[in-house]
C-alpha cells in the first residue's frame, strides 16, 4: 500500500484555493494505480468579494487579490492538514485556461514552493480537473468529510463529460479517466457566463447563477408568458454550444418591458413577477440547450455508459432534476461542494495516475519542471 500527498493551488479566476489531498493505492507502483481511497486534509476556498462592486471579475483586481491571499491561505491549509510542507510528495497547480495574471500568481507560488521543497511540480488543466471529483467521488461534504478516508467510487467508461461553468462549456468523450476527446464547446459565451449576464440585467448580484436559480424557482411554471429559444444544433455541429443569441433575446425582452429605454438597463425596477418569469424562461432555454447536446451525443455514441457533469452550473438543481428525469443512463454530478472552482479538484486530477488527458488547451502538459 502506498500513500501520496499532493498540495494543490487554484487561482485561475476569482477563487484563491489551496487543498491538501492524500491518495491510497494498493501497491508500491502507485504512479500506475488508480487510488482506492482519498483523504482531503485541507480544503480552503476563498471567493474574492472585490468584484461585487463591478458586477463581474476584473482580471487585474483578481490577480492582486490572489497575491495578497495566497501565502496566508497556504499556511492555513498546512495548519488545517496538520502536516509540515516537506511532508507533501508533489505540488499541483492550475496552468490554464484562465485569467493570465491570476494564473501567474498561483503558478509562481507553486513553482517556488516545489523548488524550495525539492518536490515535483504538476501543471494541471483546469477543464480536465473540473471532471476529476465526479470521476472519483460520489460525495464530499467538507464539514464532515475533511480528514476522513473516502472510498473511491469509479464510474463506468466510456463516459460523456460536460464541463459547464462561467468560463467553459465543453462536451467531451472519456474513454478512460485519462483519455478525453473534445466533441464541442461554446462558440461564444459559456453557459454560466450567460447566467451571470442575464442575472446582472435583472439586477442580481455577481455571481448571478445561484441568484437567478432562486428567482426562477418563484416563477409560475404553468403560465409563463415569456419563452426564449436556444440555438438548435445542426447536423454539422451536433455538440457545440452558443449562448450569445439567448442573452440578446433576454436583453431585448427586458428593454421592451421597460419601454425601450436607451443607455443603461435598469432591469431591477421591473415588477417581481416579470423578473421571476424572465429568469425561469432563460433558465429553461439555457438548460434545454445543455440537454439537447447531451442527448445528441448519447444518440451519436450509443456505447456511452455514464454521463458526468461538472463546473459551477452543475450546482443548478433544475439542471440536475431534468437530467435525472430525461436520461435513462447512469449519471454522476461532481459533488456540490466541488462544482465551483477549488483546489481539491486540482489535487484529485493530479492523483489520477499518468494523466495524459487530451485537451484543447496548450497548457495541457501534465508535468513541467522538476
Ligand atoms: O466553475 P466555476 O466556479 O468557475 C469557472 O470556472 O468559470 O463556475 C462559476 C459559474 C458562474 O458563472 C456561476 O454563475 C455559475 O457557475 N453557477 C451557476 C449556479 N451556481 C454557480 N449557474 C447556474 N445555477 C447555479 N446554481
Ligand atoms: Zn472552473
Tab-separated table of N, CA, C and O in Angstrom, residues 25 48 51 56 67 69 71 85 125 136 153 166 177 184 187 235 252 261 265 295 335 352:
chain	number	residue	atom	x	y	z
A	25	UNK	N	-3.100	3.914	-2.646
A	25	UNK	CA	-3.155	2.923	-3.720
A	25	UNK	C	-2.676	1.593	-3.173
A	25	UNK	O	-2.003	1.543	-2.135
A	48	UNK	N	-13.272	35.795	-3.923
A	48	UNK	CA	-12.969	37.222	-3.840
A	48	UNK	C	-14.259	38.035	-3.857
A	48	UNK	O	-15.166	37.748	-4.626
A	51	UNK	N	-14.995	41.954	-6.503
A	51	UNK	CA	-15.664	42.090	-7.809
A	51	UNK	C	-17.119	42.486	-7.684
A	51	UNK	O	-17.751	42.861	-8.668
A	56	UNK	N	-18.806	41.864	-11.930
A	56	UNK	CA	-18.106	40.845	-12.719
A	56	UNK	C	-16.644	40.862	-12.324
A	56	UNK	O	-16.205	41.745	-11.593
A	67	UNK	N	-2.546	37.581	-4.985
A	67	UNK	CA	-1.210	37.862	-4.462
A	67	UNK	C	-1.243	38.112	-2.947
A	67	UNK	O	-0.391	37.660	-2.190
A	69	UNK	N	-3.555	37.001	-0.871
A	69	UNK	CA	-4.126	35.919	-0.060
A	69	UNK	C	-3.359	34.610	-0.102
A	69	UNK	O	-3.508	33.777	0.798
A	71	UNK	N	-0.298	33.338	0.214
A	71	UNK	CA	0.621	32.827	1.247
A	71	UNK	C	-0.104	32.545	2.566
A	71	UNK	O	0.032	31.446	3.123
A	85	UNK	N	5.207	21.276	5.446
A	85	UNK	CA	5.274	21.403	3.987
A	85	UNK	C	6.134	20.301	3.370
A	85	UNK	O	5.795	19.761	2.311
A	125	UNK	N	-4.522	21.055	-16.131
A	125	UNK	CA	-5.502	21.740	-16.962
A	125	UNK	C	-6.819	21.867	-16.190
A	125	UNK	O	-7.359	20.874	-15.693
A	136	UNK	N	-14.130	10.340	-9.350
A	136	UNK	CA	-13.575	9.611	-8.208
A	136	UNK	C	-14.518	9.474	-7.019
A	136	UNK	O	-14.487	8.480	-6.309
A	153	UNK	N	-15.098	5.842	-5.776
A	153	UNK	CA	-16.222	5.178	-6.418
A	153	UNK	C	-16.119	5.433	-7.926
A	153	UNK	O	-16.586	6.449	-8.420
A	166	UNK	N	-18.600	29.266	-15.629
A	166	UNK	CA	-18.583	30.645	-16.103
A	166	UNK	C	-17.599	30.854	-17.239
A	166	UNK	O	-17.740	31.765	-18.038
A	177	UNK	N	-10.343	7.524	-17.507
A	177	UNK	CA	-10.105	8.794	-16.792
A	177	UNK	C	-8.982	9.588	-17.437
A	177	UNK	O	-8.828	10.767	-17.187
A	184	UNK	N	-17.282	19.167	-28.499
A	184	UNK	CA	-17.757	20.507	-28.858
A	184	UNK	C	-17.595	21.462	-27.700
A	184	UNK	O	-17.465	21.047	-26.543
A	187	UNK	N	-19.311	28.523	-28.902
A	187	UNK	CA	-18.780	29.397	-29.950
A	187	UNK	C	-18.625	30.819	-29.426
A	187	UNK	O	-17.961	31.646	-30.040
A	235	UNK	N	-26.694	19.499	-38.237
A	235	UNK	CA	-26.006	18.224	-38.456
A	235	UNK	C	-24.485	18.384	-38.553
A	235	UNK	O	-23.750	17.433	-38.358
A	252	UNK	N	-33.389	42.098	-25.225
A	252	UNK	CA	-34.473	42.737	-25.989
A	252	UNK	C	-35.775	42.722	-25.195
A	252	UNK	O	-36.527	43.694	-25.181
A	261	UNK	N	-35.907	51.658	-23.236
A	261	UNK	CA	-35.024	52.752	-22.820
A	261	UNK	C	-33.689	52.668	-23.569
A	261	UNK	O	-33.308	51.603	-24.035
A	265	UNK	N	-29.468	49.645	-18.801
A	265	UNK	CA	-30.736	48.982	-18.472
A	265	UNK	C	-30.888	48.885	-16.952
A	265	UNK	O	-29.962	48.510	-16.252
A	295	UNK	N	-28.128	14.868	-25.313
A	295	UNK	CA	-28.920	13.832	-25.987
A	295	UNK	C	-28.373	13.519	-27.377
A	295	UNK	O	-28.362	12.362	-27.795
A	335	UNK	N	-19.590	16.401	-6.801
A	335	UNK	CA	-20.186	16.773	-5.516
A	335	UNK	C	-20.399	18.291	-5.469
A	335	UNK	O	-19.566	19.048	-5.962
A	352	UNK	N	-4.856	11.228	-10.333
A	352	UNK	CA	-5.214	10.219	-11.342
A	352	UNK	C	-3.902	9.876	-12.060
A	352	UNK	O	-3.255	10.738	-12.617
